[in-house]
Short mmCIF file of C-alpha atoms and ligand atoms in Angstrom, two decimals:
data_model
loop_
_atom_site.label_atom_id
_atom_site.label_comp_id
_atom_site.label_asym_id
_atom_site.label_seq_id
_atom_site.Cartn_x
_atom_site.Cartn_y
_atom_site.Cartn_z
CA UNK A 1181 89.31 73.98 95.20
CA UNK A 1182 87.74 76.41 97.63
CA UNK A 1183 88.83 80.07 97.41
CA UNK A 1184 90.99 81.95 99.76
CA UNK A 1185 88.65 84.34 102.28
CA UNK A 1186 87.81 87.75 100.16
CA UNK A 1187 89.79 89.60 102.75
CA UNK A 1188 93.02 88.16 101.46
CA UNK A 1189 92.58 90.42 98.08
CA UNK A 1190 92.26 93.40 99.57
CA UNK A 1191 94.82 93.27 102.32
CA UNK A 1192 98.33 94.47 101.20
CA UNK A 1193 101.85 93.74 102.05
CA UNK A 1194 104.75 96.13 102.95
CA UNK A 1195 106.89 97.79 100.52
CA UNK A 1196 110.02 97.83 102.75
CA UNK A 1197 109.54 94.15 102.79
CA UNK A 1198 109.42 93.52 99.26
CA UNK A 1199 112.65 95.93 98.73
CA UNK A 1200 114.46 94.12 101.59
CA UNK A 1201 114.01 91.27 99.55
CA UNK A 1202 115.60 92.45 95.97
CA UNK A 1203 118.38 93.67 98.18
CA UNK A 1204 119.09 90.52 99.76
CA UNK A 1205 118.96 88.82 95.95
CA UNK A 1206 121.58 91.50 94.98
CA UNK A 1207 123.68 90.84 97.67
CA UNK A 1208 123.91 87.28 96.80
CA UNK A 1209 125.08 88.08 93.54
CA UNK A 1210 127.92 90.02 95.51
CA UNK A 1211 126.57 93.39 95.15
CA UNK A 1212 127.50 95.99 97.83
CA UNK A 1213 124.03 97.09 99.16
CA UNK A 1214 123.86 100.14 101.90
CA UNK A 1215 120.34 99.00 104.00
CA UNK A 1216 118.21 102.14 104.51
CA UNK A 1217 114.81 100.64 103.84
CA UNK A 1218 113.80 99.03 106.96
CA UNK A 1219 112.78 100.82 109.92
CA UNK A 1220 114.74 98.84 112.51
CA UNK A 1221 117.33 100.16 115.08
CA UNK A 1222 121.15 99.38 113.96
CA UNK A 1223 121.43 98.94 117.77
CA UNK A 1224 120.80 95.81 120.00
CA UNK A 1225 119.49 95.57 123.49
CA UNK A 1226 121.89 96.55 126.33
CA UNK A 1227 123.84 93.51 127.86
CA UNK A 1228 121.90 93.20 131.49
CA UNK A 1229 118.94 92.95 128.87
CA UNK A 1230 119.78 89.84 127.23
CA UNK A 1231 121.73 88.78 131.02
CA UNK A 1232 118.41 89.19 132.25
CA UNK A 1233 116.77 86.77 129.28
CA UNK A 1234 119.61 84.42 130.03
CA UNK A 1235 118.50 84.06 133.94
CA UNK A 1236 114.75 83.89 133.26
CA UNK A 1237 115.45 80.88 131.23
CA UNK A 1238 117.74 79.53 133.88
CA UNK A 1239 114.75 79.81 136.25
CA UNK A 1240 112.38 77.92 134.55
CA UNK A 1241 110.13 80.71 133.34
CA UNK A 1242 109.49 79.10 129.67
CA UNK A 1243 106.22 78.19 130.60
CA UNK A 1244 102.40 79.25 129.21
CA UNK A 1245 101.93 82.40 131.53
CA UNK A 1246 99.17 84.95 132.09
CA UNK A 1247 97.39 85.98 128.68
CA UNK A 1248 97.62 89.70 129.21
CA UNK A 1249 101.30 89.39 130.52
CA UNK A 1250 103.40 88.57 133.55
CA UNK A 1251 102.06 90.97 136.58
CA UNK A 1252 105.71 92.37 137.30
CA UNK A 1253 105.97 93.82 133.56
CA UNK A 1254 102.52 95.29 133.29
CA UNK A 1255 103.64 97.03 136.98
CA UNK A 1256 106.81 97.98 135.19
CA UNK A 1257 104.99 99.37 131.90
CA UNK A 1258 102.42 101.27 134.16
CA UNK A 1259 105.69 102.86 136.00
CA UNK A 1260 107.58 103.66 133.08
CA UNK A 1261 104.20 105.52 131.14
CA UNK A 1262 104.08 107.35 134.32
CA UNK A 1263 107.97 108.44 134.23
CA UNK A 1264 108.14 109.10 130.71
CA UNK A 1265 104.58 110.41 129.72
CA UNK A 1266 102.98 111.72 132.84
CA UNK A 1267 100.33 108.72 132.32
CA UNK A 1268 98.43 106.72 135.31
CA UNK A 1269 97.70 103.72 133.95
CA UNK A 1270 96.20 100.92 136.06
CA UNK A 1271 98.37 97.54 134.94
CA UNK A 1272 95.11 95.83 134.28
CA UNK A 1273 95.05 98.32 131.43
CA UNK A 1274 97.73 96.56 129.62
CA UNK A 1275 97.75 93.96 127.47
CA UNK A 1276 100.74 92.56 126.29
CA UNK A 1277 101.03 90.84 122.36
CA UNK A 1278 103.92 89.56 120.55
CA UNK A 1279 104.82 93.02 118.66
CA UNK A 1280 103.05 96.42 118.47
CA UNK A 1281 101.88 95.28 115.06
CA UNK A 1282 99.71 92.53 116.40
CA UNK A 1283 98.53 94.88 119.23
CA UNK A 1284 97.39 97.02 116.15
CA UNK A 1285 95.61 94.33 114.44
CA UNK A 1286 93.89 93.16 117.47
CA UNK A 1287 93.08 96.66 118.88
CA UNK A 1288 91.06 96.92 115.57
CA UNK A 1289 89.45 93.68 115.49
CA UNK A 1290 88.16 94.22 118.75
CA UNK A 1291 86.47 97.47 117.68
CA UNK A 1292 85.88 97.05 114.26
CA UNK A 1293 82.61 96.23 112.28
CA UNK A 1294 82.11 95.92 108.53
CA UNK A 1295 81.27 99.29 107.13
CA UNK A 1296 83.12 101.66 110.05
CA UNK A 1297 85.22 104.10 108.97
CA UNK A 1298 88.45 104.13 110.18
CA UNK A 1299 90.11 107.55 109.87
CA UNK A 1300 94.23 107.44 109.11
CA UNK A 1301 97.09 109.37 108.49
CA UNK A 1302 98.75 109.26 104.59
CA UNK A 1303 101.37 108.61 104.06
CA UNK A 1304 101.36 106.03 107.68
CA UNK A 1305 102.04 103.06 108.27
CA UNK A 1306 100.85 100.40 105.41
CA UNK A 1307 98.89 97.99 108.41
CA UNK A 1308 96.41 101.02 108.97
CA UNK A 1309 94.47 100.50 105.76
CA UNK A 1310 95.23 96.96 105.25
CA UNK A 1311 93.95 95.84 108.17
CA UNK A 1312 90.89 97.89 107.97
CA UNK A 1313 90.01 96.45 104.64
CA UNK A 1314 90.43 93.19 105.97
CA UNK A 1315 88.60 93.38 109.12
CA UNK A 1316 85.56 94.73 106.44
CA UNK A 1317 86.10 98.18 107.71
CA UNK A 1318 86.14 101.76 105.31
CA UNK A 1319 89.85 103.40 105.49
CA UNK A 1320 89.30 107.16 105.16
CA UNK A 1321 93.08 108.50 105.04
CA UNK A 1322 93.57 112.27 106.14
CA UNK A 1323 96.56 113.92 103.89
CA UNK A 1324 99.86 114.52 105.86
CA UNK A 1325 100.85 117.28 103.77
CA UNK A 1326 104.17 118.90 103.13
CA UNK A 1327 102.92 122.66 103.13
CA UNK A 1328 101.67 121.91 106.76
CA UNK A 1329 105.18 120.41 107.96
CA UNK A 1330 102.93 116.74 107.58
CA UNK A 1331 100.94 117.61 110.67
CA UNK A 1332 97.25 116.39 110.35
CA UNK A 1333 94.79 119.14 109.69
CA UNK A 1334 91.91 119.11 112.23
CA UNK A 1335 89.50 121.31 109.51
CA UNK A 1336 90.07 117.95 107.01
CA UNK A 1337 89.72 115.35 109.19
CA UNK A 1338 86.37 116.82 110.75
CA UNK A 1339 85.03 117.36 107.43
CA UNK A 1340 85.57 113.13 106.68
CA UNK A 1341 83.81 112.34 109.83
CA UNK A 1342 80.54 110.50 109.16
CA UNK A 1343 78.11 108.44 111.39
CA UNK A 1344 80.08 105.50 110.63
CA UNK A 1345 83.16 107.00 111.54
CA UNK A 1346 84.83 105.29 114.51
CA UNK A 1347 88.22 105.26 114.86
CA UNK A 1348 90.91 107.87 114.45
CA UNK A 1349 94.42 106.81 114.09
CA UNK A 1350 97.17 109.07 115.15
CA UNK A 1351 100.85 108.30 115.18
CA UNK A 1352 103.05 110.55 116.45
CA UNK A 1353 105.82 110.61 116.24
CA UNK A 1354 105.27 109.57 112.86
CA UNK A 1355 106.31 106.99 110.34
CA UNK A 1356 107.23 107.97 107.45
CA UNK A 1357 107.34 111.49 107.97
CA UNK A 1358 108.95 111.96 111.58
CA UNK A 1359 106.06 114.54 112.25
CA UNK A 1360 105.62 114.96 116.11
CA UNK A 1361 102.07 116.15 116.07
CA UNK A 1362 101.85 119.90 117.85
CA UNK A 1363 100.09 120.33 121.12
CA UNK A 1364 97.52 122.50 119.13
CA UNK A 1365 96.62 119.54 116.67
CA UNK A 1366 96.67 117.14 119.25
CA UNK A 1367 94.28 119.19 121.56
CA UNK A 1368 91.87 119.44 118.39
CA UNK A 1369 91.98 115.81 117.63
CA UNK A 1370 91.14 115.19 120.75
CA UNK A 1371 88.10 117.75 120.95
CA UNK A 1372 87.11 115.95 117.53
CA UNK A 1373 87.13 112.56 119.01
CA UNK A 1374 85.28 113.68 122.20
CA UNK A 1375 82.48 115.80 119.71
CA UNK A 1376 81.81 112.82 117.87
CA UNK A 1377 82.59 110.07 120.06
CA UNK A 1378 85.84 108.10 118.42
CA UNK A 1379 87.97 105.96 119.46
CA UNK A 1380 91.79 107.20 118.97
CA UNK A 1381 94.00 104.50 118.40
CA UNK A 1382 97.48 106.70 119.16
CA UNK A 1383 100.46 104.42 118.22
CA UNK A 1384 103.37 105.79 120.20
CA UNK A 1385 105.91 103.16 119.14
CA UNK A 1386 108.22 106.26 118.29
CA UNK A 1387 107.57 107.93 121.19
CA UNK A 1388 110.98 107.68 122.64
CA UNK A 1389 112.88 108.32 119.69
CA UNK A 1390 112.21 112.26 119.85
CA UNK A 1391 114.69 115.03 118.77
CA UNK A 1392 113.73 118.09 121.08
CA UNK A 1393 111.02 118.53 123.62
CA UNK A 1394 108.99 116.17 125.91
CA UNK A 1395 106.53 113.49 124.44
CA UNK A 1396 102.83 113.92 125.25
CA UNK A 1397 100.37 111.01 124.57
CA UNK A 1398 96.82 111.49 122.89
CA UNK A 1399 95.43 109.74 126.22
CA UNK A 1400 96.41 113.12 128.21
CA UNK A 1401 94.14 115.53 127.23
CA UNK A 1402 90.83 116.05 128.76
CA UNK A 1403 88.60 113.30 128.06
CA UNK A 1404 90.84 110.87 126.31
CA UNK A 1405 91.19 108.42 129.20
CA UNK A 1406 88.34 106.51 128.16
CA UNK A 1407 88.23 106.70 124.38
CA UNK A 1408 92.27 106.34 124.06
CA UNK A 1409 94.11 102.92 123.20
CA UNK A 1410 97.78 103.39 123.39
CA UNK A 1411 99.68 100.90 121.21
CA UNK A 1412 103.53 100.63 121.75
CA UNK A 1413 106.32 97.86 122.22
CA UNK A 1414 110.06 97.48 122.48
CA UNK A 1415 110.93 97.34 118.89
CA UNK A 1416 112.15 100.90 118.21
CA UNK A 1417 112.57 102.50 121.50
CA UNK A 1418 114.81 99.66 122.73
CA UNK A 1419 115.78 98.05 119.73
CA UNK A 1420 114.45 94.83 120.00
CA UNK A 1421 112.38 94.62 116.73
CA UNK A 1422 112.99 90.62 116.79
CA UNK A 1423 112.11 89.90 120.18
CA UNK A 1424 108.42 90.47 119.36
CA UNK A 1425 107.10 92.31 121.89
CA UNK A 1426 104.66 95.36 121.96
CA UNK A 1427 101.51 96.38 123.99
CA UNK A 1428 98.21 98.17 124.17
CA UNK A 1429 97.08 100.26 126.58
CA UNK A 1430 93.39 100.54 126.90
CA UNK A 1431 90.16 101.45 128.67
CA UNK A 1432 89.35 99.15 131.14
CA UNK A 1433 86.08 98.55 129.25
CA UNK A 1434 88.39 97.34 126.42
CA UNK A 1435 90.49 94.78 127.94
CA UNK A 1436 88.48 91.94 127.99
CA UNK A 1437 88.12 91.94 124.36
CA UNK A 1438 92.04 92.02 123.65
CA UNK A 1439 92.38 89.34 126.53
CA UNK A 1440 89.79 87.20 124.49
CA UNK A 1441 91.56 87.79 121.25
CA UNK A 1442 94.85 87.14 122.90
CA UNK A 1443 93.33 83.84 123.71
CA UNK A 1444 92.09 82.61 120.78
CA UNK A 1445 95.30 83.44 118.79
CA UNK A 1446 98.91 83.76 120.67
CA UNK A 1447 97.70 82.72 124.10
CA UNK A 1448 100.54 84.69 125.84
CA UNK A 1449 103.96 86.32 125.10
CA UNK A 1450 107.00 84.51 125.77
CA UNK A 1451 107.76 84.55 129.63
CA UNK A 1452 111.33 84.99 129.32
CA UNK A 1453 111.23 87.69 127.19
CA UNK A 1454 109.07 89.46 129.43
CA UNK A 1455 111.53 89.35 132.47
CA UNK A 1456 113.70 90.41 129.84
CA UNK A 1457 111.62 93.60 129.16
CA UNK A 1458 111.69 94.59 132.54
CA UNK A 1459 115.35 95.34 132.73
CA UNK A 1460 115.18 97.08 129.16
CA UNK A 1461 112.51 99.66 131.04
CA UNK A 1462 114.31 100.30 133.90
CA UNK A 1463 117.19 101.15 131.50
CA UNK A 1464 119.90 102.03 134.34
CA UNK A 1465 123.04 102.91 131.53
CA UNK A 1466 120.70 104.86 129.65
CA UNK A 1467 120.79 103.05 126.46
CA UNK A 1468 117.75 104.43 124.91
CA UNK A 1469 118.99 108.46 125.73
CA UNK A 1470 122.16 107.18 123.92
CA UNK A 1471 120.89 105.45 120.90
CA UNK A 1472 118.72 108.77 120.29
CA UNK A 1473 121.39 111.07 121.05
CA UNK A 1474 123.30 108.74 118.00
CA UNK A 1475 120.33 108.99 115.81
CA UNK A 1476 120.42 112.76 116.03
CA UNK A 1477 123.74 112.90 114.95
CA UNK A 1478 122.55 111.18 111.65
CA UNK A 1479 119.89 113.05 111.32
CA UNK A 1480 121.58 116.32 111.31
CA UNK A 1481 124.47 114.89 108.75
CA UNK A 1482 121.83 113.08 106.59
CA UNK A 1483 119.44 115.46 106.07
CA UNK A 1484 122.10 118.44 105.34
CA UNK A 1485 123.77 115.54 102.59
CA UNK A 1486 120.08 114.45 100.74
CA UNK A 1487 119.55 118.22 100.58
CA UNK A 1488 122.75 118.15 98.43
CA UNK A 1489 121.39 116.09 95.66
CA UNK A 1490 119.59 117.33 92.58
CA UNK A 1491 115.89 117.41 93.05
CA UNK A 1492 115.93 116.51 96.37
CA UNK A 1493 114.14 118.12 99.10
CA UNK A 1494 113.85 116.95 102.58
CA UNK A 1495 112.45 118.58 106.14
CA UNK A 1496 114.44 117.57 109.24
CA UNK A 1497 111.86 115.15 110.96
CA UNK A 1498 111.20 115.94 114.77
CA UNK A 1499 111.22 112.50 115.58
CA UNK A 1500 111.32 108.62 114.54
CA UNK A 1501 114.63 107.72 112.49
CA UNK A 1502 113.41 108.15 108.69
CA UNK A 1503 114.32 110.62 106.19
CA UNK A 1504 111.22 111.68 103.74
CA UNK A 1505 112.54 113.14 100.87
CA UNK A 1506 110.53 115.01 97.72
CA UNK A 1507 111.78 113.74 95.16
CA UNK A 1508 109.56 115.45 92.26
CA UNK A 1509 111.64 118.00 91.36
CA UNK A 1510 114.13 115.29 90.03
CA UNK A 1511 111.38 114.38 87.07
CA UNK A 1512 111.09 111.00 87.82
CA UNK A 1513 108.87 108.94 89.72
CA UNK A 1514 109.87 107.57 93.22
CA UNK A 1515 109.41 104.14 91.84
CA UNK A 1516 112.04 104.74 88.99
CA UNK A 1517 114.56 106.51 91.41
CA UNK A 1518 114.03 103.90 93.71
CA UNK A 1519 114.60 101.38 91.23
CA UNK A 1520 118.09 103.22 89.89
CA UNK A 1521 119.09 103.89 93.29
CA UNK A 1522 118.80 100.39 94.26
CA UNK A 1523 119.90 98.18 90.93
CA UNK A 1524 122.75 100.78 89.76
CA UNK A 1525 124.15 102.69 93.20
CA UNK A 1526 123.29 100.18 95.94
CA UNK A 1527 121.16 102.24 97.99
CA UNK A 1528 118.17 100.22 99.41
CA UNK A 1529 115.19 102.84 100.14
CA UNK A 1530 111.40 102.51 99.59
CA UNK A 1531 109.21 104.47 96.99
CA UNK A 1532 106.47 106.79 99.06
CA UNK A 1533 103.47 105.44 97.70
CA UNK A 1534 104.43 102.19 99.58
CA UNK A 1535 102.76 104.48 102.49
CA UNK A 1536 99.83 106.02 100.90
CA UNK A 1537 98.82 107.77 97.54
CA UNK A 1538 100.03 111.28 99.60
CA UNK A 1539 103.67 109.70 99.48
CA UNK A 1540 103.82 109.46 95.45
CA UNK A 1541 106.49 111.92 94.91
CA UNK A 1542 108.59 111.13 98.16
CA UNK A 1543 110.81 108.33 99.02
CA UNK A 1544 111.95 107.30 102.63
CA UNK A 1545 115.42 106.44 103.69
CA UNK A 1546 115.90 105.00 107.23
CA UNK A 1547 118.75 106.72 109.04
CA UNK A 1548 119.30 104.01 111.31
CA UNK A 1549 122.52 103.10 110.21
CA UNK A 1550 125.98 104.15 110.54
CA UNK A 1551 127.44 107.60 109.54
CA UNK A 1552 130.07 106.49 107.67
CA UNK A 1553 127.06 104.31 105.47
CA UNK A 1554 124.90 107.76 105.22
CA UNK A 1555 127.79 109.42 104.04
CA UNK A 1556 128.68 106.86 101.64
CA UNK A 1557 125.03 106.62 100.31
CA UNK A 1558 124.51 110.15 99.46
CA UNK A 1559 128.27 109.88 97.90
CA UNK A 1560 126.58 106.72 95.54
CA UNK A 1561 123.22 108.66 94.89
CA UNK A 1562 125.07 112.11 93.96
CA UNK A 1563 127.29 109.59 91.37
CA UNK A 1564 123.89 108.06 89.87
CA UNK A 1565 122.05 111.31 89.72
CA UNK A 1566 123.84 111.90 86.60
CA UNK A 1567 120.61 109.82 85.61
CA UNK A 1568 118.19 112.94 86.37
CA UNK A 1569 120.54 115.82 86.10
CA UNK A 1570 119.44 117.01 83.10
CA UNK A 1571 115.62 116.66 84.22
CA UNK A 1572 115.73 117.83 87.58
CA UNK A 1573 114.26 121.36 88.31
CA UNK A 1574 116.49 123.97 89.36
CA UNK A 1575 115.50 125.82 92.06
C1 PLP B 1847 104.04 103.45 113.02
C2 PLP B 1847 104.19 101.70 113.48
N1 PLP B 1847 103.90 101.16 114.06
C3 PLP B 1847 103.61 99.81 114.70
C4 PLP B 1847 105.09 99.40 113.73
C5 PLP B 1847 105.20 97.65 114.42
O1 PLP B 1847 106.32 97.18 115.30
P1 PLP B 1847 106.74 96.16 115.62
O2 PLP B 1847 107.53 95.66 115.30
O3 PLP B 1847 106.65 96.18 117.29
O4 PLP B 1847 105.54 95.11 115.51
C6 PLP B 1847 105.75 99.94 113.28
C7 PLP B 1847 106.89 99.30 112.50
O5 PLP B 1847 107.63 99.36 111.78
C8 PLP B 1847 105.45 101.38 112.71
O6 PLP B 1847 106.51 101.99 111.86
#
């Protein structure tokens, strides 16, 4: 029998999905599990968004439609990026995709030749290295270390640039650390990109989930308009994970390549959901800011409580909805600890190595869950912590 393509041996899955599968198995055996593993808001779109979807269906908007997205939505996204990020992009620079992840995949496919080096954050979203490998590229991690408050270190990145480096992936606010890159960091990364003729893939999927200050896109720095692709979507900021709606904002010269890949894969994004997305962007009821206020409450409670668990140490994230907890002082590995938490305590979270080798001593918890659930999760972990109390380093 013919073997699979060789890329299948180098691509990797996602730890979150594996933990979720085991958690569901335990639940089917009658166990109570608190799900803090998936990166999914526990909110749903506001009623006007669902109404807009139904209206679009009633109006027969269920056909093949424009490859890059319906003009009304591309106009709305351009306006939204202007209003929320101060960007001046043309609707013609926007290509819709079924999810931010596919937008990322196809942007990388459009740009990566075998042997091209791709700089990406470690820990980071697992797709960055997996997709690079699948395309024959060379993933080159740069570390987000606790010492540096999980900010990228431009000096480290500069030292890793070679004549084969083509892409620098940034992700602010970042998964899994919640770091918002400082203005100085972004400025220096932009300067490196100009100096070495790099393309920046700026994953801005968490741009609206920010606990202080205003979001600044990598595209706003000098020289960045012609070399930045923004990857974003509706999954996190509008609680629309299952709708599969994402988009790329690209320099005009790259847009035809993205459209070509869309033609060769998904043809277009579901027409009716695009009309509903326009309503989500309008957000007259302020659903997104209200969701962020609620996440902020949970963030404050959860980070405070996690730091009470012996051997756990966690900085408050500035964005996204993850607690990135250093667990090295428990004397256990993140894998052992995650297993005990899931199997004995009924709390599902992800060992940090799922986000890259630099995540080895960490565990990621999502706090997109009710304050009652988060409180109960900490109580359960505290009870289970007897298993590592004797080995924990006391500070
Ligand atoms: C950093 C990052 N980028 C992209 C995605 C993918 O988003 P989508 O669900 O729209 O494909 C995620 C989802 O977890 C993410 O955390």
